[in-house]
Amino acid sequence: MFYRPEAGHGLPHNPFNALVAPRPIGWISTRGVQGDNLAPYSFFNAVAYVPPQVMFASTGVKPDRKGTKDSVSQIIESGTFCVNIGTGDMRDQINASSALLPAGQSEFQSAGIESAECNSIDCPRVARAAAALECRMTQIVPLAGETNFMVLGVVTGIHIRDDCIVEGRFDPRPAGGWIARLGYKDFATVTELFEMDRPK
């Protein structure tokens, strides 16, 4: 099979999201003039070690935000955001926070998710997240397509849940493992690991 995206694929569902998988989920919390917001993004990853940096991409638009969604709008206002690392034990809350709520209505409250304050930025975080990365936005890059934006940030503070430090390593398996997006309605939790040494 071969297809050009602009010509369509002829399948019952778009295969693109499922081809690039599994994708980690950045559970992005923000604070803006209308209040606090929380939303999961599966176009997310770490991009550099020193200083530590991350990115996520927002696609689509909300009718009550100008050309984008709540997260990007509030990052433009504040210059900050927090990436919460969700785990298998919080999958229902992660999913609930993806609901399309009016701007200014908090997903923390609507989904019953406990929040805590960040230390290095003025932003909420998910109190029970396996880890949380406090970030200062460095760039918002418009991508091809009218409502696609990539947000880049430098990490200014890191929270790690005590039970997710196992023998000196970050290991979220006590909290149900890493959660990842596979495409369509499919998700996975990562609980089985193996090690490999790089060739010398």
mmCIF file with all atom_site columns, C-alpha atoms in Angstrom:
data_model
loop_
_atom_site.group_PDB
_atom_site.id
_atom_site.type_symbol
_atom_site.label_atom_id
_atom_site.label_alt_id
_atom_site.label_comp_id
_atom_site.label_asym_id
_atom_site.label_entity_id
_atom_site.label_seq_id
_atom_site.pdbx_PDB_ins_code
_atom_site.Cartn_x
_atom_site.Cartn_y
_atom_site.Cartn_z
_atom_site.occupancy
_atom_site.B_iso_or_equiv
_atom_site.pdbx_formal_charge
_atom_site.auth_seq_id
_atom_site.auth_comp_id
_atom_site.auth_asym_id
_atom_site.auth_atom_id
_atom_site.pdbx_PDB_model_num
ATOM 1   C CA . MET A 1 1   ? 0.000   0.000  0.000  1.00 0.00 ? 1   MET A CA 1
ATOM 2   C CA . PHE A 1 2   ? 1.108   3.536  -0.771 1.00 0.00 ? 2   PHE A CA 1
ATOM 3   C CA . TYR A 1 3   ? -0.856  6.731  -0.439 1.00 0.00 ? 3   TYR A CA 1
ATOM 4   C CA . ARG A 1 4   ? -0.301  10.472 -0.502 1.00 0.00 ? 4   ARG A CA 1
ATOM 5   C CA . PRO A 1 5   ? -1.829  12.110 2.598  1.00 0.00 ? 5   PRO A CA 1
ATOM 6   C CA . GLU A 1 6   ? -3.541  14.824 0.565  1.00 0.00 ? 6   GLU A CA 1
ATOM 7   C CA . ALA A 1 7   ? -5.227  12.171 -1.609 1.00 0.00 ? 7   ALA A CA 1
ATOM 8   C CA . GLY A 1 8   ? -6.528  10.064 1.295  1.00 0.00 ? 8   GLY A CA 1
ATOM 9   C CA . HIS A 1 9   ? -5.773  6.527  2.433  1.00 0.00 ? 9   HIS A CA 1
ATOM 10  C CA . GLY A 1 10  ? -9.033  4.692  1.746  1.00 0.00 ? 10  GLY A CA 1
ATOM 11  C CA . LEU A 1 11  ? -9.007  2.973  5.138  1.00 0.00 ? 11  LEU A CA 1
ATOM 12  C CA . PRO A 1 12  ? -11.778 3.206  7.734  1.00 0.00 ? 12  PRO A CA 1
ATOM 13  C CA . HIS A 1 13  ? -9.458  5.180  10.066 1.00 0.00 ? 13  HIS A CA 1
ATOM 14  C CA . ASN A 1 14  ? -6.410  7.380  9.506  1.00 0.00 ? 14  ASN A CA 1
ATOM 15  C CA . PRO A 1 15  ? -3.322  5.177  10.051 1.00 0.00 ? 15  PRO A CA 1
ATOM 16  C CA . PHE A 1 16  ? -0.819  8.009  10.601 1.00 0.00 ? 16  PHE A CA 1
ATOM 17  C CA . ASN A 1 17  ? -1.077  8.234  14.396 1.00 0.00 ? 17  ASN A CA 1
ATOM 18  C CA . ALA A 1 18  ? -0.676  4.477  14.715 1.00 0.00 ? 18  ALA A CA 1
ATOM 19  C CA . LEU A 1 19  ? 2.453   4.371  12.537 1.00 0.00 ? 19  LEU A CA 1
ATOM 20  C CA . VAL A 1 20  ? 4.525   6.520  14.904 1.00 0.00 ? 20  VAL A CA 1
ATOM 21  C CA . ALA A 1 21  ? 3.951   4.705  18.188 1.00 0.00 ? 21  ALA A CA 1
ATOM 22  C CA . PRO A 1 22  ? 4.124   4.283  21.060 1.00 0.00 ? 22  PRO A CA 1
ATOM 23  C CA . ARG A 1 23  ? 4.219   7.989  21.849 1.00 0.00 ? 23  ARG A CA 1
ATOM 24  C CA . PRO A 1 24  ? 4.678   9.271  25.404 1.00 0.00 ? 24  PRO A CA 1
ATOM 25  C CA . ILE A 1 25  ? 1.911   11.495 26.705 1.00 0.00 ? 25  ILE A CA 1
ATOM 26  C CA . GLY A 1 26  ? 2.757   14.950 27.972 1.00 0.00 ? 26  GLY A CA 1
ATOM 27  C CA . TRP A 1 27  ? 0.058   15.882 30.461 1.00 0.00 ? 27  TRP A CA 1
ATOM 28  C CA . ILE A 1 28  ? 0.367   19.659 30.197 1.00 0.00 ? 28  ILE A CA 1
ATOM 29  C CA . SER A 1 29  ? -0.801  21.953 32.979 1.00 0.00 ? 29  SER A CA 1
ATOM 30  C CA . THR A 1 30  ? -0.945  25.722 32.578 1.00 0.00 ? 30  THR A CA 1
ATOM 31  C CA . ARG A 1 31  ? -2.169  28.832 34.380 1.00 0.00 ? 31  ARG A CA 1
ATOM 32  C CA . GLY A 1 32  ? -3.588  31.810 32.545 1.00 0.00 ? 32  GLY A CA 1
ATOM 33  C CA . VAL A 1 33  ? -5.761  34.837 33.148 1.00 0.00 ? 33  VAL A CA 1
ATOM 34  C CA . GLN A 1 34  ? -8.875  32.621 33.026 1.00 0.00 ? 34  GLN A CA 1
ATOM 35  C CA . GLY A 1 35  ? -7.557  30.022 35.491 1.00 0.00 ? 35  GLY A CA 1
ATOM 36  C CA . ASP A 1 36  ? -5.855  26.628 35.460 1.00 0.00 ? 36  ASP A CA 1
ATOM 37  C CA . ASN A 1 37  ? -5.916  24.085 32.629 1.00 0.00 ? 37  ASN A CA 1
ATOM 38  C CA . LEU A 1 38  ? -4.810  20.467 32.185 1.00 0.00 ? 38  LEU A CA 1
ATOM 39  C CA . ALA A 1 39  ? -4.723  18.468 28.942 1.00 0.00 ? 39  ALA A CA 1
ATOM 40  C CA . PRO A 1 40  ? -2.896  15.405 27.522 1.00 0.00 ? 40  PRO A CA 1
ATOM 41  C CA . TYR A 1 41  ? -0.810  15.665 24.339 1.00 0.00 ? 41  TYR A CA 1
ATOM 42  C CA . SER A 1 42  ? 0.621   12.624 22.569 1.00 0.00 ? 42  SER A CA 1
ATOM 43  C CA . PHE A 1 43  ? 2.846   14.689 20.287 1.00 0.00 ? 43  PHE A CA 1
ATOM 44  C CA . PHE A 1 44  ? 5.384   15.098 23.099 1.00 0.00 ? 44  PHE A CA 1
ATOM 45  C CA . ASN A 1 45  ? 8.992   14.253 23.886 1.00 0.00 ? 45  ASN A CA 1
ATOM 46  C CA . ALA A 1 46  ? 12.270  15.295 25.489 1.00 0.00 ? 46  ALA A CA 1
ATOM 47  C CA . VAL A 1 47  ? 14.656  16.973 23.037 1.00 0.00 ? 47  VAL A CA 1
ATOM 48  C CA . ALA A 1 48  ? 17.886  17.838 24.920 1.00 0.00 ? 48  ALA A CA 1
ATOM 49  C CA . TYR A 1 49  ? 19.885  16.945 28.049 1.00 0.00 ? 49  TYR A CA 1
ATOM 50  C CA . VAL A 1 50  ? 21.795  20.121 29.010 1.00 0.00 ? 50  VAL A CA 1
ATOM 51  C CA . PRO A 1 51  ? 19.853  22.153 29.780 1.00 0.00 ? 51  PRO A CA 1
ATOM 52  C CA . PRO A 1 52  ? 16.970  19.659 29.829 1.00 0.00 ? 52  PRO A CA 1
ATOM 53  C CA . GLN A 1 53  ? 14.338  20.608 27.264 1.00 0.00 ? 53  GLN A CA 1
ATOM 54  C CA . VAL A 1 54  ? 11.004  19.241 26.091 1.00 0.00 ? 54  VAL A CA 1
ATOM 55  C CA . MET A 1 55  ? 8.487   19.847 23.337 1.00 0.00 ? 55  MET A CA 1
ATOM 56  C CA . PHE A 1 56  ? 4.829   19.198 22.670 1.00 0.00 ? 56  PHE A CA 1
ATOM 57  C CA . ALA A 1 57  ? 2.655   19.999 19.704 1.00 0.00 ? 57  ALA A CA 1
ATOM 58  C CA . SER A 1 58  ? -0.924  21.189 19.745 1.00 0.00 ? 58  SER A CA 1
ATOM 59  C CA . THR A 1 59  ? -3.196  20.522 16.780 1.00 0.00 ? 59  THR A CA 1
ATOM 60  C CA . GLY A 1 60  ? -6.684  21.839 16.207 1.00 0.00 ? 60  GLY A CA 1
ATOM 61  C CA . VAL A 1 61  ? -8.589  24.794 17.563 1.00 0.00 ? 61  VAL A CA 1
ATOM 62  C CA . LYS A 1 62  ? -11.283 25.623 20.119 1.00 0.00 ? 62  LYS A CA 1
ATOM 63  C CA . PRO A 1 63  ? -14.042 28.071 19.215 1.00 0.00 ? 63  PRO A CA 1
ATOM 64  C CA . ASP A 1 64  ? -13.400 30.122 22.379 1.00 0.00 ? 64  ASP A CA 1
ATOM 65  C CA . ARG A 1 65  ? -9.636  30.463 21.730 1.00 0.00 ? 65  ARG A CA 1
ATOM 66  C CA . LYS A 1 66  ? -8.089  32.378 18.860 1.00 0.00 ? 66  LYS A CA 1
ATOM 67  C CA . GLY A 1 67  ? -6.622  29.863 16.419 1.00 0.00 ? 67  GLY A CA 1
ATOM 68  C CA . THR A 1 68  ? -5.442  27.280 18.970 1.00 0.00 ? 68  THR A CA 1
ATOM 69  C CA . LYS A 1 69  ? -6.367  25.522 22.241 1.00 0.00 ? 69  LYS A CA 1
ATOM 70  C CA . ASP A 1 70  ? -6.311  26.453 25.928 1.00 0.00 ? 70  ASP A CA 1
ATOM 71  C CA . SER A 1 71  ? -2.796  25.155 26.653 1.00 0.00 ? 71  SER A CA 1
ATOM 72  C CA . VAL A 1 72  ? -1.041  27.182 23.955 1.00 0.00 ? 72  VAL A CA 1
ATOM 73  C CA . SER A 1 73  ? -3.130  30.277 24.688 1.00 0.00 ? 73  SER A CA 1
ATOM 74  C CA . GLN A 1 74  ? -2.197  30.173 28.360 1.00 0.00 ? 74  GLN A CA 1
ATOM 75  C CA . ILE A 1 75  ? 1.494   29.497 27.663 1.00 0.00 ? 75  ILE A CA 1
ATOM 76  C CA . ILE A 1 76  ? 1.520   32.604 25.465 1.00 0.00 ? 76  ILE A CA 1
ATOM 77  C CA . GLU A 1 77  ? 0.113   34.536 28.437 1.00 0.00 ? 77  GLU A CA 1
ATOM 78  C CA . SER A 1 78  ? 2.349   33.131 31.160 1.00 0.00 ? 78  SER A CA 1
ATOM 79  C CA . GLY A 1 79  ? 5.478   31.860 29.427 1.00 0.00 ? 79  GLY A CA 1
ATOM 80  C CA . THR A 1 80  ? 5.375   28.718 31.583 1.00 0.00 ? 80  THR A CA 1
ATOM 81  C CA . PHE A 1 81  ? 3.915   25.212 31.655 1.00 0.00 ? 81  PHE A CA 1
ATOM 82  C CA . CYS A 1 82  ? 4.347   21.917 33.489 1.00 0.00 ? 82  CYS A CA 1
ATOM 83  C CA . VAL A 1 83  ? 4.673   18.471 31.922 1.00 0.00 ? 83  VAL A CA 1
ATOM 84  C CA . ASN A 1 84  ? 3.138   15.861 34.205 1.00 0.00 ? 84  ASN A CA 1
ATOM 85  C CA . ILE A 1 85  ? 4.181   12.268 33.597 1.00 0.00 ? 85  ILE A CA 1
ATOM 86  C CA . GLY A 1 86  ? 1.041   10.192 33.857 1.00 0.00 ? 86  GLY A CA 1
ATOM 87  C CA . THR A 1 87  ? 1.039   6.481  34.638 1.00 0.00 ? 87  THR A CA 1
ATOM 88  C CA . GLY A 1 88  ? -1.253  3.511  34.243 1.00 0.00 ? 88  GLY A CA 1
ATOM 89  C CA . ASP A 1 89  ? -2.906  4.110  37.596 1.00 0.00 ? 89  ASP A CA 1
ATOM 90  C CA . MET A 1 90  ? -4.058  7.565  36.387 1.00 0.00 ? 90  MET A CA 1
ATOM 91  C CA . ARG A 1 91  ? -5.253  6.618  32.908 1.00 0.00 ? 91  ARG A CA 1
ATOM 92  C CA . ASP A 1 92  ? -8.895  7.429  33.634 1.00 0.00 ? 92  ASP A CA 1
ATOM 93  C CA . GLN A 1 93  ? -7.964  10.901 34.917 1.00 0.00 ? 93  GLN A CA 1
ATOM 94  C CA . ILE A 1 94  ? -5.709  11.504 31.906 1.00 0.00 ? 94  ILE A CA 1
ATOM 95  C CA . ASN A 1 95  ? -8.559  10.588 29.584 1.00 0.00 ? 95  ASN A CA 1
ATOM 96  C CA . ALA A 1 96  ? -11.082 12.678 31.543 1.00 0.00 ? 96  ALA A CA 1
ATOM 97  C CA . SER A 1 97  ? -8.844  15.742 31.251 1.00 0.00 ? 97  SER A CA 1
ATOM 98  C CA . SER A 1 98  ? -9.062  15.549 27.438 1.00 0.00 ? 98  SER A CA 1
ATOM 99  C CA . ALA A 1 99  ? -12.714 16.650 27.538 1.00 0.00 ? 99  ALA A CA 1
ATOM 100 C CA . LEU A 1 100 ? -13.471 19.773 25.497 1.00 0.00 ? 100 LEU A CA 1
ATOM 101 C CA . LEU A 1 101 ? -14.370 22.235 28.261 1.00 0.00 ? 101 LEU A CA 1
ATOM 102 C CA . PRO A 1 102 ? -15.051 25.956 27.931 1.00 0.00 ? 102 PRO A CA 1
ATOM 103 C CA . ALA A 1 103 ? -12.020 28.192 28.406 1.00 0.00 ? 103 ALA A CA 1
ATOM 104 C CA . GLY A 1 104 ? -11.608 28.953 32.095 1.00 0.00 ? 104 GLY A CA 1
ATOM 105 C CA . GLN A 1 105 ? -13.183 25.718 33.351 1.00 0.00 ? 105 GLN A CA 1
ATOM 106 C CA . SER A 1 106 ? -10.532 23.684 35.173 1.00 0.00 ? 106 SER A CA 1
ATOM 107 C CA . GLU A 1 107 ? -9.946  20.056 34.207 1.00 0.00 ? 107 GLU A CA 1
ATOM 108 C CA . PHE A 1 108 ? -8.403  19.573 37.652 1.00 0.00 ? 108 PHE A CA 1
ATOM 109 C CA . GLN A 1 109 ? -11.837 20.251 39.149 1.00 0.00 ? 109 GLN A CA 1
ATOM 110 C CA . SER A 1 110 ? -13.989 18.594 36.494 1.00 0.00 ? 110 SER A CA 1
ATOM 111 C CA . ALA A 1 111 ? -11.965 15.344 36.553 1.00 0.00 ? 111 ALA A CA 1
ATOM 112 C CA . GLY A 1 112 ? -11.337 15.333 40.321 1.00 0.00 ? 112 GLY A CA 1
ATOM 113 C CA . ILE A 1 113 ? -7.545  15.593 39.957 1.00 0.00 ? 113 ILE A CA 1
ATOM 114 C CA . GLU A 1 114 ? -5.590  16.897 42.931 1.00 0.00 ? 114 GLU A CA 1
ATOM 115 C CA . SER A 1 115 ? -3.283  19.788 42.065 1.00 0.00 ? 115 SER A CA 1
ATOM 116 C CA . ALA A 1 116 ? -0.192  21.151 43.773 1.00 0.00 ? 116 ALA A CA 1
ATOM 117 C CA . GLU A 1 117 ? 1.852   24.276 43.155 1.00 0.00 ? 117 GLU A CA 1
ATOM 118 C CA . CYS A 1 118 ? 5.069   24.206 41.174 1.00 0.00 ? 118 CYS A CA 1
ATOM 119 C CA . ASN A 1 119 ? 8.228   25.473 42.883 1.00 0.00 ? 119 ASN A CA 1
ATOM 120 C CA . SER A 1 120 ? 10.128  27.371 40.193 1.00 0.00 ? 120 SER A CA 1
ATOM 121 C CA . ILE A 1 121 ? 7.175   28.725 38.167 1.00 0.00 ? 121 ILE A CA 1
ATOM 122 C CA . ASP A 1 122 ? 3.662   30.001 38.855 1.00 0.00 ? 122 ASP A CA 1
ATOM 123 C CA . CYS A 1 123 ? 1.766   26.985 37.554 1.00 0.00 ? 123 CYS A CA 1
ATOM 124 C CA . PRO A 1 124 ? -0.208  24.028 38.903 1.00 0.00 ? 124 PRO A CA 1
ATOM 125 C CA . ARG A 1 125 ? 0.972   20.436 38.610 1.00 0.00 ? 125 ARG A CA 1
ATOM 126 C CA . VAL A 1 126 ? -0.701  17.062 39.112 1.00 0.00 ? 126 VAL A CA 1
ATOM 127 C CA . ALA A 1 127 ? 0.029   16.196 42.744 1.00 0.00 ? 127 ALA A CA 1
ATOM 128 C CA . ARG A 1 128 ? 0.077   12.403 42.191 1.00 0.00 ? 128 ARG A CA 1
ATOM 129 C CA . ALA A 1 129 ? 1.948   12.366 38.879 1.00 0.00 ? 129 ALA A CA 1
ATOM 130 C CA . ALA A 1 130 ? 4.930   10.011 38.795 1.00 0.00 ? 130 ALA A CA 1
ATOM 131 C CA . ALA A 1 131 ? 7.027   13.040 37.811 1.00 0.00 ? 131 ALA A CA 1
ATOM 132 C CA . ALA A 1 132 ? 6.462   16.646 36.842 1.00 0.00 ? 132 ALA A CA 1
ATOM 133 C CA . LEU A 1 133 ? 8.727   18.884 34.765 1.00 0.00 ? 133 LEU A CA 1
ATOM 134 C CA . GLU A 1 134 ? 8.390   22.597 35.453 1.00 0.00 ? 134 GLU A CA 1
ATOM 135 C CA . CYS A 1 135 ? 9.142   24.487 32.229 1.00 0.00 ? 135 CYS A CA 1
ATOM 136 C CA . ARG A 1 136 ? 9.750   27.962 30.895 1.00 0.00 ? 136 ARG A CA 1
ATOM 137 C CA . MET A 1 137 ? 8.656   28.342 27.301 1.00 0.00 ? 137 MET A CA 1
ATOM 138 C CA . THR A 1 138 ? 11.506  29.160 24.907 1.00 0.00 ? 138 THR A CA 1
ATOM 139 C CA . GLN A 1 139 ? 9.693   29.093 21.570 1.00 0.00 ? 139 GLN A CA 1
ATOM 140 C CA . ILE A 1 140 ? 6.283   28.541 20.044 1.00 0.00 ? 140 ILE A CA 1
ATOM 141 C CA . VAL A 1 141 ? 6.814   27.449 16.452 1.00 0.00 ? 141 VAL A CA 1
ATOM 142 C CA . PRO A 1 142 ? 3.977   27.568 13.907 1.00 0.00 ? 142 PRO A CA 1
ATOM 143 C CA . LEU A 1 143 ? 3.915   24.331 11.919 1.00 0.00 ? 143 LEU A CA 1
ATOM 144 C CA . ALA A 1 144 ? 2.446   23.562 8.497  1.00 0.00 ? 144 ALA A CA 1
ATOM 145 C CA . GLY A 1 145 ? -1.332  23.779 8.771  1.00 0.00 ? 145 GLY A CA 1
ATOM 146 C CA . GLU A 1 146 ? -3.314  26.646 10.225 1.00 0.00 ? 146 GLU A CA 1
ATOM 147 C CA . THR A 1 147 ? -3.762  25.354 13.783 1.00 0.00 ? 147 THR A CA 1
ATOM 148 C CA . ASN A 1 148 ? -0.573  23.351 14.436 1.00 0.00 ? 148 ASN A CA 1
ATOM 149 C CA . PHE A 1 149 ? 1.972   24.699 16.937 1.00 0.00 ? 149 PHE A CA 1
ATOM 150 C CA . MET A 1 150 ? 5.074   23.240 18.575 1.00 0.00 ? 150 MET A CA 1
ATOM 151 C CA . VAL A 1 151 ? 5.884   24.481 22.069 1.00 0.00 ? 151 VAL A CA 1
ATOM 152 C CA . LEU A 1 152 ? 9.487   24.200 23.288 1.00 0.00 ? 152 LEU A CA 1
ATOM 153 C CA . GLY A 1 153 ? 10.525  24.706 26.888 1.00 0.00 ? 153 GLY A CA 1
ATOM 154 C CA . VAL A 1 154 ? 13.536  24.456 29.176 1.00 0.00 ? 154 VAL A CA 1
ATOM 155 C CA . VAL A 1 155 ? 13.028  22.453 32.373 1.00 0.00 ? 155 VAL A CA 1
ATOM 156 C CA . THR A 1 156 ? 13.525  24.588 35.506 1.00 0.00 ? 156 THR A CA 1
ATOM 157 C CA . GLY A 1 157 ? 12.469  22.086 38.175 1.00 0.00 ? 157 GLY A CA 1
ATOM 158 C CA . ILE A 1 158 ? 11.676  18.369 38.473 1.00 0.00 ? 158 ILE A CA 1
ATOM 159 C CA . HIS A 1 159 ? 9.405   16.530 40.913 1.00 0.00 ? 159 HIS A CA 1
ATOM 160 C CA . ILE A 1 160 ? 9.617   12.734 41.242 1.00 0.00 ? 160 ILE A CA 1
ATOM 161 C CA . ARG A 1 161 ? 7.208   10.677 43.326 1.00 0.00 ? 161 ARG A CA 1
ATOM 162 C CA . ASP A 1 162 ? 9.120   8.851  46.083 1.00 0.00 ? 162 ASP A CA 1
ATOM 163 C CA . ASP A 1 163 ? 7.681   5.432  45.242 1.00 0.00 ? 163 ASP A CA 1
ATOM 164 C CA . CYS A 1 164 ? 8.837   5.858  41.630 1.00 0.00 ? 164 CYS A CA 1
ATOM 165 C CA . ILE A 1 165 ? 12.510  5.934  42.608 1.00 0.00 ? 165 ILE A CA 1
ATOM 166 C CA . VAL A 1 166 ? 13.569  2.282  42.710 1.00 0.00 ? 166 VAL A CA 1
ATOM 167 C CA . GLU A 1 167 ? 17.201  1.405  43.447 1.00 0.00 ? 167 GLU A CA 1
ATOM 168 C CA . GLY A 1 168 ? 18.284  4.885  42.459 1.00 0.00 ? 168 GLY A CA 1
ATOM 169 C CA . ARG A 1 169 ? 16.394  4.942  39.141 1.00 0.00 ? 169 ARG A CA 1
ATOM 170 C CA . PHE A 1 170 ? 13.155  6.539  38.018 1.00 0.00 ? 170 PHE A CA 1
ATOM 171 C CA . ASP A 1 171 ? 10.765  3.622  37.584 1.00 0.00 ? 171 ASP A CA 1
ATOM 172 C CA . PRO A 1 172 ? 7.013   4.312  37.394 1.00 0.00 ? 172 PRO A CA 1
ATOM 173 C CA . ARG A 1 173 ? 6.015   0.660  37.401 1.00 0.00 ? 173 ARG A CA 1
ATOM 174 C CA . PRO A 1 174 ? 4.871   0.908  41.053 1.00 0.00 ? 174 PRO A CA 1
ATOM 175 C CA . ALA A 1 175 ? 2.339   3.444  39.717 1.00 0.00 ? 175 ALA A CA 1
ATOM 176 C CA . GLY A 1 176 ? 1.214   1.262  36.819 1.00 0.00 ? 176 GLY A CA 1
ATOM 177 C CA . GLY A 1 177 ? 4.017   1.944  34.326 1.00 0.00 ? 177 GLY A CA 1
ATOM 178 C CA . TRP A 1 178 ? 4.508   4.510  31.610 1.00 0.00 ? 178 TRP A CA 1
ATOM 179 C CA . ILE A 1 179 ? 1.369   5.217  29.603 1.00 0.00 ? 179 ILE A CA 1
ATOM 180 C CA . ALA A 1 180 ? 1.648   5.690  25.842 1.00 0.00 ? 180 ALA A CA 1
ATOM 181 C CA . ARG A 1 181 ? -0.570  6.456  22.860 1.00 0.00 ? 181 ARG A CA 1
ATOM 182 C CA . LEU A 1 182 ? -0.650  3.904  20.056 1.00 0.00 ? 182 LEU A CA 1
ATOM 183 C CA . GLY A 1 183 ? -3.116  5.540  17.696 1.00 0.00 ? 183 GLY A CA 1
ATOM 184 C CA . TYR A 1 184 ? -6.859  5.161  17.111 1.00 0.00 ? 184 TYR A CA 1
ATOM 185 C CA . LYS A 1 185 ? -8.345  4.576  20.597 1.00 0.00 ? 185 LYS A CA 1
ATOM 186 C CA . ASP A 1 186 ? -5.434  2.353  21.594 1.00 0.00 ? 186 ASP A CA 1
ATOM 187 C CA . PHE A 1 187 ? -3.103  2.988  24.521 1.00 0.00 ? 187 PHE A CA 1
ATOM 188 C CA . ALA A 1 188 ? -0.524  0.880  26.338 1.00 0.00 ? 188 ALA A CA 1
ATOM 189 C CA . THR A 1 189 ? 1.283   0.767  29.636 1.00 0.00 ? 189 THR A CA 1
ATOM 190 C CA . VAL A 1 190 ? 4.970   -0.091 29.611 1.00 0.00 ? 190 VAL A CA 1
ATOM 191 C CA . THR A 1 191 ? 5.854   -2.487 32.411 1.00 0.00 ? 191 THR A CA 1
ATOM 192 C CA . GLU A 1 192 ? 8.359   -4.872 30.796 1.00 0.00 ? 192 GLU A CA 1
ATOM 193 C CA . LEU A 1 193 ? 11.932  -3.646 30.338 1.00 0.00 ? 193 LEU A CA 1
ATOM 194 C CA . PHE A 1 194 ? 15.180  -4.997 28.896 1.00 0.00 ? 194 PHE A CA 1
ATOM 195 C CA . GLU A 1 195 ? 18.691  -3.566 28.787 1.00 0.00 ? 195 GLU A CA 1
ATOM 196 C CA . MET A 1 196 ? 21.186  -3.335 25.914 1.00 0.00 ? 196 MET A CA 1
ATOM 197 C CA . ASP A 1 197 ? 24.737  -1.966 25.905 1.00 0.00 ? 197 ASP A CA 1
ATOM 198 C CA . ARG A 1 198 ? 25.816  0.279  23.069 1.00 0.00 ? 198 ARG A CA 1
ATOM 199 C CA . PRO A 1 199 ? 28.510  -1.135 20.792 1.00 0.00 ? 199 PRO A CA 1
ATOM 200 C CA . LYS A 1 200 ? 32.017  0.061  21.666 1.00 0.00 ? 200 LYS A CA 1
#
